[in-house]
Structures are given as C-alpha cells and as structure tokens.
XYZ file of C-alpha atoms in Angstrom:
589
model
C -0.001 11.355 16.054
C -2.926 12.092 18.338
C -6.362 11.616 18.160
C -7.708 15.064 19.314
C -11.307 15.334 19.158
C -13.875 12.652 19.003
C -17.933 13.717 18.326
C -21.106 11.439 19.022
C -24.523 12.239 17.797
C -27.344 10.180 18.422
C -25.533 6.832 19.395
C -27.652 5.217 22.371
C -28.193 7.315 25.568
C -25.882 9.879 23.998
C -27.603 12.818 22.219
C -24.681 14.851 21.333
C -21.289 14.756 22.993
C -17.984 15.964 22.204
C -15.061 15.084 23.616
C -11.624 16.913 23.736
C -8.559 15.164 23.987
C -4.892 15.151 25.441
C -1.553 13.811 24.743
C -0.626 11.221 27.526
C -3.663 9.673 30.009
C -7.311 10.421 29.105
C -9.700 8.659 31.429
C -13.505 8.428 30.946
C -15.867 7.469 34.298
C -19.431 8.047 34.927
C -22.398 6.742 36.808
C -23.696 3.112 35.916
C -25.959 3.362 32.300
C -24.222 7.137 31.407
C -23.142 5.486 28.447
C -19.645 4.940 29.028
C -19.909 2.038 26.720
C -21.360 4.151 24.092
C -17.874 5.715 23.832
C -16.200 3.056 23.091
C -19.127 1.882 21.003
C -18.426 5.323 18.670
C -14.715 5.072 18.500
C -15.330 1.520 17.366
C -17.704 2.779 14.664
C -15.188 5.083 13.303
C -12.729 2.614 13.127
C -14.568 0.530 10.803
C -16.708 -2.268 13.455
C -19.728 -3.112 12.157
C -22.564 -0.865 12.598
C -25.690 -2.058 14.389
C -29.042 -0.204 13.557
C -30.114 -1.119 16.735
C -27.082 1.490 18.350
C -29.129 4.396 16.728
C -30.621 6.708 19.991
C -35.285 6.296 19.400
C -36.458 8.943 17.591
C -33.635 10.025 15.666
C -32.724 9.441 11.955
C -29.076 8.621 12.484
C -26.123 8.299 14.632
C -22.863 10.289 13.484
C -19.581 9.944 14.990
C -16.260 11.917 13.730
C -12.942 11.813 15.043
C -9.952 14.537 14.336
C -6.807 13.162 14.369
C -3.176 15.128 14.126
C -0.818 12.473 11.920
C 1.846 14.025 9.854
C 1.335 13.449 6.009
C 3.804 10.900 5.780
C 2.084 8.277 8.119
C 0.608 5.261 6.598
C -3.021 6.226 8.064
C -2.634 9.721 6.082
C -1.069 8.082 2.967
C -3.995 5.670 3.160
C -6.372 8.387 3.388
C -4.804 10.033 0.620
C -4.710 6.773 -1.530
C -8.636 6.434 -0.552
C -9.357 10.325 -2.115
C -9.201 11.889 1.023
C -7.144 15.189 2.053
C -4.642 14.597 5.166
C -2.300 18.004 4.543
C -3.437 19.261 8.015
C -4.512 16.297 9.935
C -7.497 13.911 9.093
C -10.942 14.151 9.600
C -12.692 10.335 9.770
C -17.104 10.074 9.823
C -18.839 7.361 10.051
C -22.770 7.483 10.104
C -25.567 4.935 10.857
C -29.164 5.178 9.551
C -31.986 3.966 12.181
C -32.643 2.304 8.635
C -29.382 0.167 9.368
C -27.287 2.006 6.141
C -23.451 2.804 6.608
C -21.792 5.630 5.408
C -18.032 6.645 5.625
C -15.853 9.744 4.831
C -12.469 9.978 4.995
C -10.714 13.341 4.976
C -13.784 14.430 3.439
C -14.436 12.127 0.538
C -17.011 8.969 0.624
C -14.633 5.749 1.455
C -15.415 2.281 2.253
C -16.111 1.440 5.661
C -13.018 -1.234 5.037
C -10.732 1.764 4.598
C -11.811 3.163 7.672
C -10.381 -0.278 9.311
C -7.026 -0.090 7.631
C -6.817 3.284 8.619
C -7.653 2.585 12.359
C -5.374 -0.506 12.279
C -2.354 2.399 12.090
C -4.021 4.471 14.352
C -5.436 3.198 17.508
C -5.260 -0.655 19.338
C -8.487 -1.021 21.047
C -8.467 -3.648 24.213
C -12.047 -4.653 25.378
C -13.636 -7.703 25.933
C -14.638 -8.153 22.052
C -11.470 -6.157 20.593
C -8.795 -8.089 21.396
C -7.532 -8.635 17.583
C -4.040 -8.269 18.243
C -4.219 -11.453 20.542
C -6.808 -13.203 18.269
C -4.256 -13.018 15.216
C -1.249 -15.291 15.338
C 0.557 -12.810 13.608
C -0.239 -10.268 16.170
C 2.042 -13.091 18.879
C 4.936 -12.811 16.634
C 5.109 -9.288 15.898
C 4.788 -8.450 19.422
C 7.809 -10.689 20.473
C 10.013 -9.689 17.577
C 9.512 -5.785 18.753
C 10.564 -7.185 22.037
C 13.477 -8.965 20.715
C 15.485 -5.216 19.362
C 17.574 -5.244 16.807
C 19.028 -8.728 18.106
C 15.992 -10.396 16.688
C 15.684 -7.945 14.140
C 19.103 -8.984 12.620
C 18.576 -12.724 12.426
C 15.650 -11.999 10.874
C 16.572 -9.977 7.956
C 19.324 -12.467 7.523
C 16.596 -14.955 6.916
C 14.641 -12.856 5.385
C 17.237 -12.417 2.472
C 18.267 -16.221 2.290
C 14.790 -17.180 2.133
C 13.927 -14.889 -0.804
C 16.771 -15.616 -2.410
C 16.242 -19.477 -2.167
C 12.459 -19.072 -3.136
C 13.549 -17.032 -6.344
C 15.932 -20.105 -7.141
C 13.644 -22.922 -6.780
C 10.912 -20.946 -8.919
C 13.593 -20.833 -11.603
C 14.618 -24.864 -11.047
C 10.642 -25.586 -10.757
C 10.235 -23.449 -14.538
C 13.275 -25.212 -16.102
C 12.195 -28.420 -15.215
C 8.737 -28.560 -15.159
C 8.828 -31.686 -17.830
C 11.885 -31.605 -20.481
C 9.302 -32.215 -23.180
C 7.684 -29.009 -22.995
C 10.654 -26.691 -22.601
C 11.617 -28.677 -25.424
C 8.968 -27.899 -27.318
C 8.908 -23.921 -25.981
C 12.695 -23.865 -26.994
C 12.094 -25.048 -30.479
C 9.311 -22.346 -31.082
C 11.202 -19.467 -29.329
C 14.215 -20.656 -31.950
C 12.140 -21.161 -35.051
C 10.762 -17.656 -34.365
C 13.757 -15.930 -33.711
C 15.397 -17.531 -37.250
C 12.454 -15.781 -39.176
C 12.436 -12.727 -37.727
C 16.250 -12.528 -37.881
C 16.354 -13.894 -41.660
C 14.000 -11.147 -42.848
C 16.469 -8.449 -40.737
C 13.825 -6.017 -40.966
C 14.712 -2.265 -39.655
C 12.706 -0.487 -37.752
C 9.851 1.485 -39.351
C 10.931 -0.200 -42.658
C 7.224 -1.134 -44.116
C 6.099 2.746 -44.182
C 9.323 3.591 -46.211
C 9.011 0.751 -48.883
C 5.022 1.907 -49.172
C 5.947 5.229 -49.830
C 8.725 4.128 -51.999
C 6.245 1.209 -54.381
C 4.108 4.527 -54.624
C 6.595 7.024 -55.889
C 8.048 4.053 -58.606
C 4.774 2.816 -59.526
C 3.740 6.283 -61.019
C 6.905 7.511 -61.818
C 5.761 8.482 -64.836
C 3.022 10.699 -63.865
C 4.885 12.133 -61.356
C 7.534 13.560 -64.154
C 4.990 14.568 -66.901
C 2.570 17.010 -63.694
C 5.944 18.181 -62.597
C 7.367 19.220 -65.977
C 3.967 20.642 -66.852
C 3.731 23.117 -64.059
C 6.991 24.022 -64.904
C 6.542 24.933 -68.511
C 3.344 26.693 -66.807
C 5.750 29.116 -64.543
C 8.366 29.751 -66.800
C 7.064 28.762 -70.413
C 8.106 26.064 -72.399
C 11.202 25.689 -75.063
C 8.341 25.799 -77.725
C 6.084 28.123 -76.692
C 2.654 28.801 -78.281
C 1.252 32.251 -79.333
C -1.449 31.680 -76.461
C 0.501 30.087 -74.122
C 2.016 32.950 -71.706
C 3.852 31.764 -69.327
C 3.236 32.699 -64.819
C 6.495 34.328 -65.126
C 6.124 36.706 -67.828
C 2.714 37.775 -66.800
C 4.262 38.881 -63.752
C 7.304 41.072 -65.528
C 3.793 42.550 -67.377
C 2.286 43.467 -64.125
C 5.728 44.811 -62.471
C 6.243 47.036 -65.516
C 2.981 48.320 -65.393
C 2.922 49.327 -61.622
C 6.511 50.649 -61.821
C 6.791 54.112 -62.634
C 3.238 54.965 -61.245
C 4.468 53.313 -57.477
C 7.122 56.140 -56.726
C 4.409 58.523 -56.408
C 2.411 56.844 -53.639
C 3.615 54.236 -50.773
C 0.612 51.721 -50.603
C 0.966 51.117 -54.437
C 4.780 50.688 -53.846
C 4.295 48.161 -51.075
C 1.794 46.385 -53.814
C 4.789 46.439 -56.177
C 6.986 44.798 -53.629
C 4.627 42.149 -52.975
C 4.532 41.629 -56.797
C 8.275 41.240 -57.000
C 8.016 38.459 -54.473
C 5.562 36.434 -56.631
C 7.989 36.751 -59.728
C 11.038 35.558 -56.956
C 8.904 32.520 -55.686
C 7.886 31.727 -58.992
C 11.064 31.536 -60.380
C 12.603 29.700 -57.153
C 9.431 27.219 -57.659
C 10.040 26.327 -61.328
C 13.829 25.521 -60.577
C 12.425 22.943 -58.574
C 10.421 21.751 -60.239
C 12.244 21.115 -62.921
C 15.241 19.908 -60.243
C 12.109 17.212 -59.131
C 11.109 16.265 -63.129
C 14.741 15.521 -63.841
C 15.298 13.629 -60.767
C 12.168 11.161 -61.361
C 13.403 7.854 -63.173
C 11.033 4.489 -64.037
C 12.623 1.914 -62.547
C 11.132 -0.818 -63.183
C 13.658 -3.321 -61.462
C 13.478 -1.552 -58.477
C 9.813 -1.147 -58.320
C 10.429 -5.501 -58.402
C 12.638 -5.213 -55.498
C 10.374 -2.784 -53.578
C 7.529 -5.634 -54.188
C 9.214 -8.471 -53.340
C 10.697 -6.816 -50.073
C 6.848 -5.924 -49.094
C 5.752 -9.454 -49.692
C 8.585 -10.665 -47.552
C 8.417 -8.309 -44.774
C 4.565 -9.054 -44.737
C 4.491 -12.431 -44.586
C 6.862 -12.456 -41.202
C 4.709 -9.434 -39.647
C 1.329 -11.310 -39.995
C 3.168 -14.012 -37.749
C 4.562 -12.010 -35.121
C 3.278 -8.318 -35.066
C 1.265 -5.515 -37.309
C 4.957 -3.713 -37.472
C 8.261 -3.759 -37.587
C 8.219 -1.991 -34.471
C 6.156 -4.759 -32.601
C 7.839 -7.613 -34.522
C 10.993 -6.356 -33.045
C 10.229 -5.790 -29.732
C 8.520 -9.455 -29.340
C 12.391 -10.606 -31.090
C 13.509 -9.697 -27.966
C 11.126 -10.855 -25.699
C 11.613 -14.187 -27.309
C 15.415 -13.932 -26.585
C 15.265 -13.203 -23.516
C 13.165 -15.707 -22.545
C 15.212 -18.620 -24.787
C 18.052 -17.163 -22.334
C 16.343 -18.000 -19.753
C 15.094 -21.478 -20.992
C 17.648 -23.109 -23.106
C 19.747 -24.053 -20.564
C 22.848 -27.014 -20.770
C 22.193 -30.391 -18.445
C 25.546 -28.887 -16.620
C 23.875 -25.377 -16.240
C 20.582 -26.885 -14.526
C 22.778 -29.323 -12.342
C 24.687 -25.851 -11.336
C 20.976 -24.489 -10.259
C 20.415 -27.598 -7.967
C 23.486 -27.289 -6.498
C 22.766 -23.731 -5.590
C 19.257 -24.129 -4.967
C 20.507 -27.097 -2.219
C 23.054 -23.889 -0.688
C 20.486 -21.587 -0.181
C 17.647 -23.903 1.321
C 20.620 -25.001 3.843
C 21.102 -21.378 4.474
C 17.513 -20.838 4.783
C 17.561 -23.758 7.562
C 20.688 -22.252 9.277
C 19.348 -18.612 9.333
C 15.990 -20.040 10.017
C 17.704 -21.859 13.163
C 19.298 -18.540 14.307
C 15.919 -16.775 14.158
C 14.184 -19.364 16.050
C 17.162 -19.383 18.511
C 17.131 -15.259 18.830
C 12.841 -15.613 19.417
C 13.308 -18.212 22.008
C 15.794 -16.297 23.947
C 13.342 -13.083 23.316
C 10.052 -15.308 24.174
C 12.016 -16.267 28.065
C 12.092 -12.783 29.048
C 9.020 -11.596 27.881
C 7.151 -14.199 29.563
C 8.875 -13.446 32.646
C 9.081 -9.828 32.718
C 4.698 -9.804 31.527
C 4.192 -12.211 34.658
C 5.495 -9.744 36.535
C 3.644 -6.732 35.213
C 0.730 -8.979 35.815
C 1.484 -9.601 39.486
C 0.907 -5.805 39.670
C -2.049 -6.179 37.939
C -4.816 -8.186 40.109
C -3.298 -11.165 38.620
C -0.463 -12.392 40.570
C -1.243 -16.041 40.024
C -1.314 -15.875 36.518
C 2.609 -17.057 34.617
C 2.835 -15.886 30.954
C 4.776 -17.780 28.355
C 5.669 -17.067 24.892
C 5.635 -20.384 22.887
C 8.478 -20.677 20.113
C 8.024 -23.909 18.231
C 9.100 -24.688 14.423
C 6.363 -25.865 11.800
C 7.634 -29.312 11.860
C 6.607 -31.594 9.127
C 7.319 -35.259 8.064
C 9.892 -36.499 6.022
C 7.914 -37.691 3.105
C 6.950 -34.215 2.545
C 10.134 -34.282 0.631
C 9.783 -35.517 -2.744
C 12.067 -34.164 -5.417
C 12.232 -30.279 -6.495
C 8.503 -29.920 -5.118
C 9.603 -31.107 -1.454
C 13.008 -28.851 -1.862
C 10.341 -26.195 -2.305
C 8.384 -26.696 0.782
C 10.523 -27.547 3.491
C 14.194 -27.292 4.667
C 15.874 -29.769 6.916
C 17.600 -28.456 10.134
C 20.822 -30.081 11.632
C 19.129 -32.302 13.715
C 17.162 -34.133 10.956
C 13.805 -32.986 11.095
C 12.164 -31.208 8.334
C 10.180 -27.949 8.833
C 7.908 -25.891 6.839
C 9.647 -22.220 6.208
C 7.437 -19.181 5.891
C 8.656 -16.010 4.851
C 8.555 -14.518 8.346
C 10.640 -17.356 9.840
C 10.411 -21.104 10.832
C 8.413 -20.681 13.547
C 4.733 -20.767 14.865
C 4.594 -18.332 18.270
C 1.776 -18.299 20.464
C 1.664 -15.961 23.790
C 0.245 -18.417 26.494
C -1.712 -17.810 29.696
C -1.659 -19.993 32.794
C -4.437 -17.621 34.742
C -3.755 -20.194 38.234
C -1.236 -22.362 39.858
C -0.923 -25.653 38.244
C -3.353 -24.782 35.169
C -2.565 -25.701 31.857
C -1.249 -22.896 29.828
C -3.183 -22.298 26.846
C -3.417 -19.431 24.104
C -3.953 -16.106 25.846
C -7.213 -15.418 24.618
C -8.694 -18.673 25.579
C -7.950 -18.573 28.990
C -8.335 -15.014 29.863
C -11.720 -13.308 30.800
C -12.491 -9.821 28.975
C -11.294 -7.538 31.524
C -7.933 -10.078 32.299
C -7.441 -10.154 28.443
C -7.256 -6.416 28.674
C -4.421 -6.500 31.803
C -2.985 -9.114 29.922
C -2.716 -6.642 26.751
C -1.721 -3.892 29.309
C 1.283 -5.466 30.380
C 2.386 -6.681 26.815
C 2.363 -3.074 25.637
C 4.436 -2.628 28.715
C 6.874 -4.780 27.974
C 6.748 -5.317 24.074
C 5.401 -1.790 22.793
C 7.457 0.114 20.314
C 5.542 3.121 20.355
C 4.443 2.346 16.411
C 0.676 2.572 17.909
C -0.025 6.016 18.551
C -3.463 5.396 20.837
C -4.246 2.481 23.078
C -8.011 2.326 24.325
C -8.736 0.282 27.146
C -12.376 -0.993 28.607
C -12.604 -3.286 31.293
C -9.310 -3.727 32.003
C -10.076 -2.912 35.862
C -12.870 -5.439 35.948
C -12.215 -7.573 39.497
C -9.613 -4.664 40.147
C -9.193 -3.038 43.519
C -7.426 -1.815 46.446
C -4.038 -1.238 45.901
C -3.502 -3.252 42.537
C -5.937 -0.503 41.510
C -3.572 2.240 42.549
C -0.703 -0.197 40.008
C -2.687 -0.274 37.089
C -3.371 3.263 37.166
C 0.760 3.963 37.314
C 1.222 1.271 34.984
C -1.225 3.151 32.437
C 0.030 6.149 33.176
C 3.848 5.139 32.265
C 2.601 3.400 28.881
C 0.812 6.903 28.288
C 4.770 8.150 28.665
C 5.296 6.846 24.953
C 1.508 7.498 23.721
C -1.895 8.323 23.816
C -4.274 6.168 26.215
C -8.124 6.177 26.311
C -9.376 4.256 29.075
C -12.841 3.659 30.473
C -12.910 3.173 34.030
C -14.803 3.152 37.451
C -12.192 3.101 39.758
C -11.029 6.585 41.159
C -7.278 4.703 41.736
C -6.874 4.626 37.897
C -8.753 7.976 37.364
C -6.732 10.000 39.664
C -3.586 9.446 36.903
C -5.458 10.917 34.307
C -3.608 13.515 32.820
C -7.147 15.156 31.268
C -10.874 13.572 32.401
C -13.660 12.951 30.910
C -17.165 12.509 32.413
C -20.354 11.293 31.163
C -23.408 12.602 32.210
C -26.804 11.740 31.813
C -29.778 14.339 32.561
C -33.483 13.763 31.951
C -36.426 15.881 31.344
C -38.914 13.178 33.071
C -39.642 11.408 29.860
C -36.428 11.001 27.773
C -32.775 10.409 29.246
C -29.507 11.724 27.352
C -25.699 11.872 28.222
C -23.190 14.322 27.493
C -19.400 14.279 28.465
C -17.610 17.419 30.001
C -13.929 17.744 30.958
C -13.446 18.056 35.223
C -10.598 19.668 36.884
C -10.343 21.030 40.214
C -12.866 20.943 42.557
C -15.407 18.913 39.618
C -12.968 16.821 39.278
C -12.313 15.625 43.462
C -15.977 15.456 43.811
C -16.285 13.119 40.478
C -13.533 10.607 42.432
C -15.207 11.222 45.780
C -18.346 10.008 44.033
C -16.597 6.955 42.699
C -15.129 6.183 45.863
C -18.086 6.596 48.079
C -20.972 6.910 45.727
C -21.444 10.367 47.489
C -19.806 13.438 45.734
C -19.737 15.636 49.100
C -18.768 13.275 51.398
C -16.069 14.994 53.344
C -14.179 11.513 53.759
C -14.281 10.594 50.135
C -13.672 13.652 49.427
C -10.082 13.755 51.476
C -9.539 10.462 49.897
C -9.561 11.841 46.322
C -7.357 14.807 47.285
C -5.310 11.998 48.745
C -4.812 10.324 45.078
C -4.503 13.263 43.250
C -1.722 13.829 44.939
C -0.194 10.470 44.811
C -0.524 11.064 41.108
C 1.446 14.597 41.034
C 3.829 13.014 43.624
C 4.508 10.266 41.323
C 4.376 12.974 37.871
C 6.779 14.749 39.580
C-alpha cells in the first residue's frame, strides 16, 4: 500500500509538477516560497480538505491534482472505492479539481465521487501531521485507539471480553426495557396478537386455498353448461346415437377422405405423406372424443357443494380482509404474530428471571469494564514514558507525556429503576460509571511542554511543528503499521543541531514499517531520505512557477550543501553534506 505518484497542475506557484515516489523515506526541501507548502496543500486536496478558490495559480482555469496509489483490492480504501463506482483491480487512481470559479470536482478510480468519499478513502490511506492536520489528536477517539494498539493483545483481550459482556447486557436490558415498558400496553398488544392468532387459526386456511375454491364455485356454478358443450362436440367428432341424415359426423368425414386418397397414394410419396397426416386427424379425433365424453360423464350439479364452496369463500374472505389479500400473506403475518406473542407474553416469574440476568451481565460489564480500564492504565504508564523519551530526542527534552485513563463517572441518582440499570454499572468500590461500547473509560494523551507546567490535552499545549514531533514519536511508539503513509510538515520547526540529525533517524526507522512524506529544510533530516524531492521555482521575468525533480548524486550534495550554507558550491558545505550522507548509509547499513 503505497502512494506512488502524486500530480499538481495549476495549484499556487506550481504550474505543473509531478512527483515520483518510493517505499520507505521521501523528503521534499526547496528554497523559501518554491511552494513546498503547495505540496502538502495538493495532497490535502486529494484527500478530501476543503478546496479554496483562492489556491488556483492567476490565469489559469483550474487546479488538478491526482494521486496513484498501489493498495491490493481487498483494502478498505479499494473496497470503498469500489463501493463509490470506482475501479481498484490494479491500484487506484484519486482526482480532485478546483475551478478559479471555486467548484469541486472528484473522481475516484475513474468515476465522479463525492469529495466526502475522497476523505474516507484518505482516512485508510495516509495520516497527515501539520500544523492544521492534526485530526488524530483532535479526536478523542483517535487517544484511545492509539493506546489500545500500544497495549497488544493484552489490552486487546480485556477488551473483547468487554466487548462481548457489554453487548450481551445491552441486548438484555433492551428486551427488559420492551417487556416492561408499562404492563397495560403489553397487555393490550398481547390481547390483539391472541385475538388475531384465534381467527386466523379458526378459519385454518391452506395455503393458496382462495384460487382453488374460485376455480372450483366456477366449474359447479355452470356445471351444466359445461356437460351439454362437452357432449355436443362429442356427438360432433364421432356422431351421435341418433344421428340425422345431415348430420355427418368429424370422424366419418375423415374415413371418406382416407378412402379416397388411398389407392391413388401408393403411386406417388408426397400424396402418401398427405395420407399419413390424414390418418393422424382420424387418431386425434377419435382420442379427443373419448375425452370428451370421459369429461361430460365426469361433470355432476352439485348443488350442496356449490353451498359449501360459497360459504368457505365468504369465510376465508372475511379473515383475509383483516389480515392480508391472501392466504399466503395471512399466513406469513400468523407467524409474525407468534413470534412476537413469544416474545411478549411472558410469566411474572419469566420477567423476574430477565432481571436477574440482566443484574449478572451489567456486573460483568462492570468487572470486565474494570479489567479494561486496569489493562489501559498499565498500557497508558509506558506509553507516556517511553513518548517522553522519543521526545527528548526530539528538540523537546523538557516536555513529559502522559496518557490519562479515567472512568466516565456519574452520580448515584443516575440510577433509577430499569432506565438507570441501562445507563450505568456500579464498580466494586461504589461509584457508578457510564459504560460505552468501547470501554468505561475517557483517555486523553496529555502534554506538559516545560518543567512544572500543567499537563493539558496534547493539542492544546503543543505548537504546530511540536504537535507534529509529538505525533512523530506516538507513531513511534504506538504505530501498528495499519497507516500505510505518514506526511509530516513542520515537524522540524525550532529543530537543529544534533536533535536534527535524531529526528531524521527517528523518521527514517518509522519509514522501516511505512511510507513517509515529509517536508523539510533541514539537510540533517534530508540526508535520510531514501528518494528526494526538490522544488524549484524558475521565472521568465514576469511570471514565477515551480516544478519538483528527483536529486541523487552530485544534485543531490549540492541541494544539502545549499541548505546547510545557503551556497550550493561551497566546498565546506559541500563536505558537510557528503558527511551526512554518509552518516545515513552508515546507519542503513
């Protein structure tokens, strides 16, 4: 899951740029107002940020970014693309466009999308840490899926122990909440579901029953006629027992023909095969009037059945006008009605059973619950220790992390009969707290940037570029490797000297376990890059653009000789970015 190839057209100072990327360390550096930024800017775009007419380049009719990304079909970013209309078989192609006009467009794997669904799909792809992207620290969700990944399976455990107890409780107060909403009405419901079930059992219809007894009133209701057409057409085929002088019958007009074509039909084969043909109209004929006459005989007037048939209509009809247009739908809302009098009619004893259980599983909610919050605690005490440390190596080494684990605590008269049972659980040590489904407990990552300040959330008390060493050392420390691309701006803002030189290893092992795209203008952190990027900006005396090229070699110690002395030939600066490159493949190798 990489992102391989991102293209800019007309965003800012950037007219067109493409830039090709690698697996592991990507850095991107270039001279102040390059359009570094602008970068960032795009990738942000094509995750789904909002667009900003004012981001369009002068003079141009809109800014297009796309992005190629390698996932395998099975990832949630390619089964949302595919979910969107979008084609992920080999990889996924993601556009977003901005009119100077201010319009948005999106396409995802080739088919118009939301711009939302560019979000959700970005949200699997790539965490972006700048100064105003920081949503994983913003969200307290975000604090408590980061420690739980910390936490292993450990954590894991307790909480899919919880996880089941709690579901299983919820499920069991629903039910006591339904059965005992007020005794009057499930009275009433009961009474209904019973009265219904006594007259669609009574009339024990079968189904498909009312088409048979239609077809059946029909056939007895004209019984008569039915024998007399029959009998006729018979007499017709075959001739009657009285026959008239002018009445030939089908049968014996056919013997006629037959005789007549018979000896002439040996002589030639096309009046034989008419002969033949004949012969089979005298056959069918004959097989025809059998049964008809069979059908004639058969036909009785019943008139005491055709009563029964009636009645049984009338019956049947008055029940399906209550409870379906046929026997088919009466009979399937039968047992929808039974199953839900199952569910309903319950003894006292039964519903004194459910409180008994439902009192179990909230008490094994609040024990599970306890073991969770126990597990996260544990968890939050060595990720706040081991991210103060990353931070130490980070230009921060006043600053003390601390992972705050704290139950939703709530007071007791929040517990008022089956409604309070539903809304909190009581732990052994009396209190009462608040159970979600992800645990009992609220957890906020906490930042104390000096000595003796007060910690407070993270993202409070953390500047834009600290925020993004902060987020550094979390991925560090918490990552799972579930994100497949980390981008990083300003995280070396106030960096230098040698805690340069650590952040650049530090990014350089987290791009061990994935991709990382990271803005910078230190040469310490570029000089780990395993592929760089630079922007340039060129001018024809009236209008400025930027383009981005990759360096290696020579290019690429003069572009860190440049950052390190501002001077791309100076032979010191120079030295001194031969001197970090190697540090790098020292440290690579």
């Amino acid at each position: 899951m990489t992102l391989r190839r991102i293209r800019i057209q007309g965003l800012g100072v950037i007219d067109d740029a493409e830039l090709e990327l690698s697996d592991g360390l990507n850095v991107i550096t270039g001279e102040t107002g390059a359009g570094k930024t602008m970068v960032v800017s795009g990738l942000g775009l094509l995750l789904g940020a909002r667009a900003d007419a004012g981001m369009v380049r002068a003079g141009t009719p809109q800014a297009v970014v796309e992005g190629e990304v390698d996932v395998p079909a099975t990832h949630p970013a390619a089964v949302r693309a595919e979910e969107a209309g979008g084609d992920a078989t080999d990889g996924l192609l993601l556009v977003r466009s901005v009119a100077a006009g201010g319009r948005s467009r999106a396409h995802v794997g080739g088919r118009a999308a939301p711009v939302a669904v560019l979000a959700e799909i970005g949200e699997h792809l790539v965490a972006v840490h700048g100064q105003a992207d920081q949503w994983r620290l913003r969200d307290a969700d975000q604090h408590r899926l980061l420690l739980d990944t910390a936490g292993g399976s450990e954590v894991a455990e307790a909480r899919g122990a919880y996880e089941r107890a709690y579901e299983a409780w919820r499920a069991s107060v629903a039910r006591l909440q339904e059965l005992t909403r007020t005794a009057a009405e499930r009275a009433v419901r009961v009474g209904m579901l019973r009265g219904a079930l006594e007259e669609i059992e009574a009339v024990d219809a079968e189904e498909g029953e009312e088409d048979r007894l239609r077809a059946e009133s029909e056939r007895l209701t004209h019984a008569e006629e039915l024998r007399s057409a029959a009998l006729l057409a018979h007499d017709a085929l075959v001739g009657s027992d009285d026959p008239g002088p002018d009445q030939p019958s089908v049968t014996a007009l056919l013997a006629t023909a037959g005789a007549a074509l018979g000896p002439a039909a040996a002589h030639d084969e096309e009046l034989a095969a008419l002969r033949g043909r004949l012969d089979e109209l005298a056959y069918l004929g004959s097989d025809l009037a059998a049964d008809l006459a069979s059908y004639g005989t058969a036909v009785e007037v019943d008139e005491e059945r055709l009563a029964e048939v009636h009645q049984r209509r009338a019956d049947l009809t008055a029940v399906l006008r209550k409870y379906g247009g046929s026997t088919t739908e009466m009979l399937a809302l039968a047992r929808r009605f039974a199953d839900e009098l199952a569910e309903i009619d319950v003894s006292d004893d039964d519903l004194a059973e459910l409180r008994r259980s439902t009192e179990a599983l909230r008490q094994e909610v609040a024990r599970t619950g306890a073991a969770l919050t126990a597990a996260r605690t544990a968890t939050a005490e060595r990720v706040g220790a081991a991210v103060t440390r990353e931070l130490s190596h980070l230009a921060m080494g006043s600053a003390e992390v601390s992972v705050r684990v704290e139950p939703r605590w709530v007071s007791g008269d929040a517990e008022d009969g089956d409604g309070g049972a539903a809304a909190t659980v009581v732990l052994e040590d009396g209190r009462s707290v608040r159970p979600r489904p992800h645990g009992l407990d609220e957890v906020e990552i906490r930042l104390a940037a000096n000595p003796g300040a007060p910690a407070r959330s993270v993202t409070r008390a953390a500047s834009g570029g600290e925020l993004s060493r902060v987020m550094l050392a979390l991925e560090l420390v918490c990552g799972d490797g579930t994100v497949p691309t980390y981008v990083f701006d300003e995280v070396d803002a106030g960096v230098g000297g040698s805690a340069a030189l650590d952040l650049g290893a530090r990014l350089a092992t987290l791009a061990r376990t994935a991709q990382v795209l990271v803005v910078t203008h230190l040469a310490q952190v570029a000089a780990y890059a395993d592929r760089h990027l630079v922007v340039r900006k060129s001018t024809d005396g009236q209008v400025t653009s930027s383009g981005v090229v990759a360096v290696e070699g020579a290019e690429r110690e003069a572009e860190l000789a440049r950052m390190l002395g501002g001077v791309a030939d100076s032979d010191a600066a120079l030295e001194h970015a031969r001197e970090l490159l190697s540090r790098r493949a020292t440290m690579a190798g």
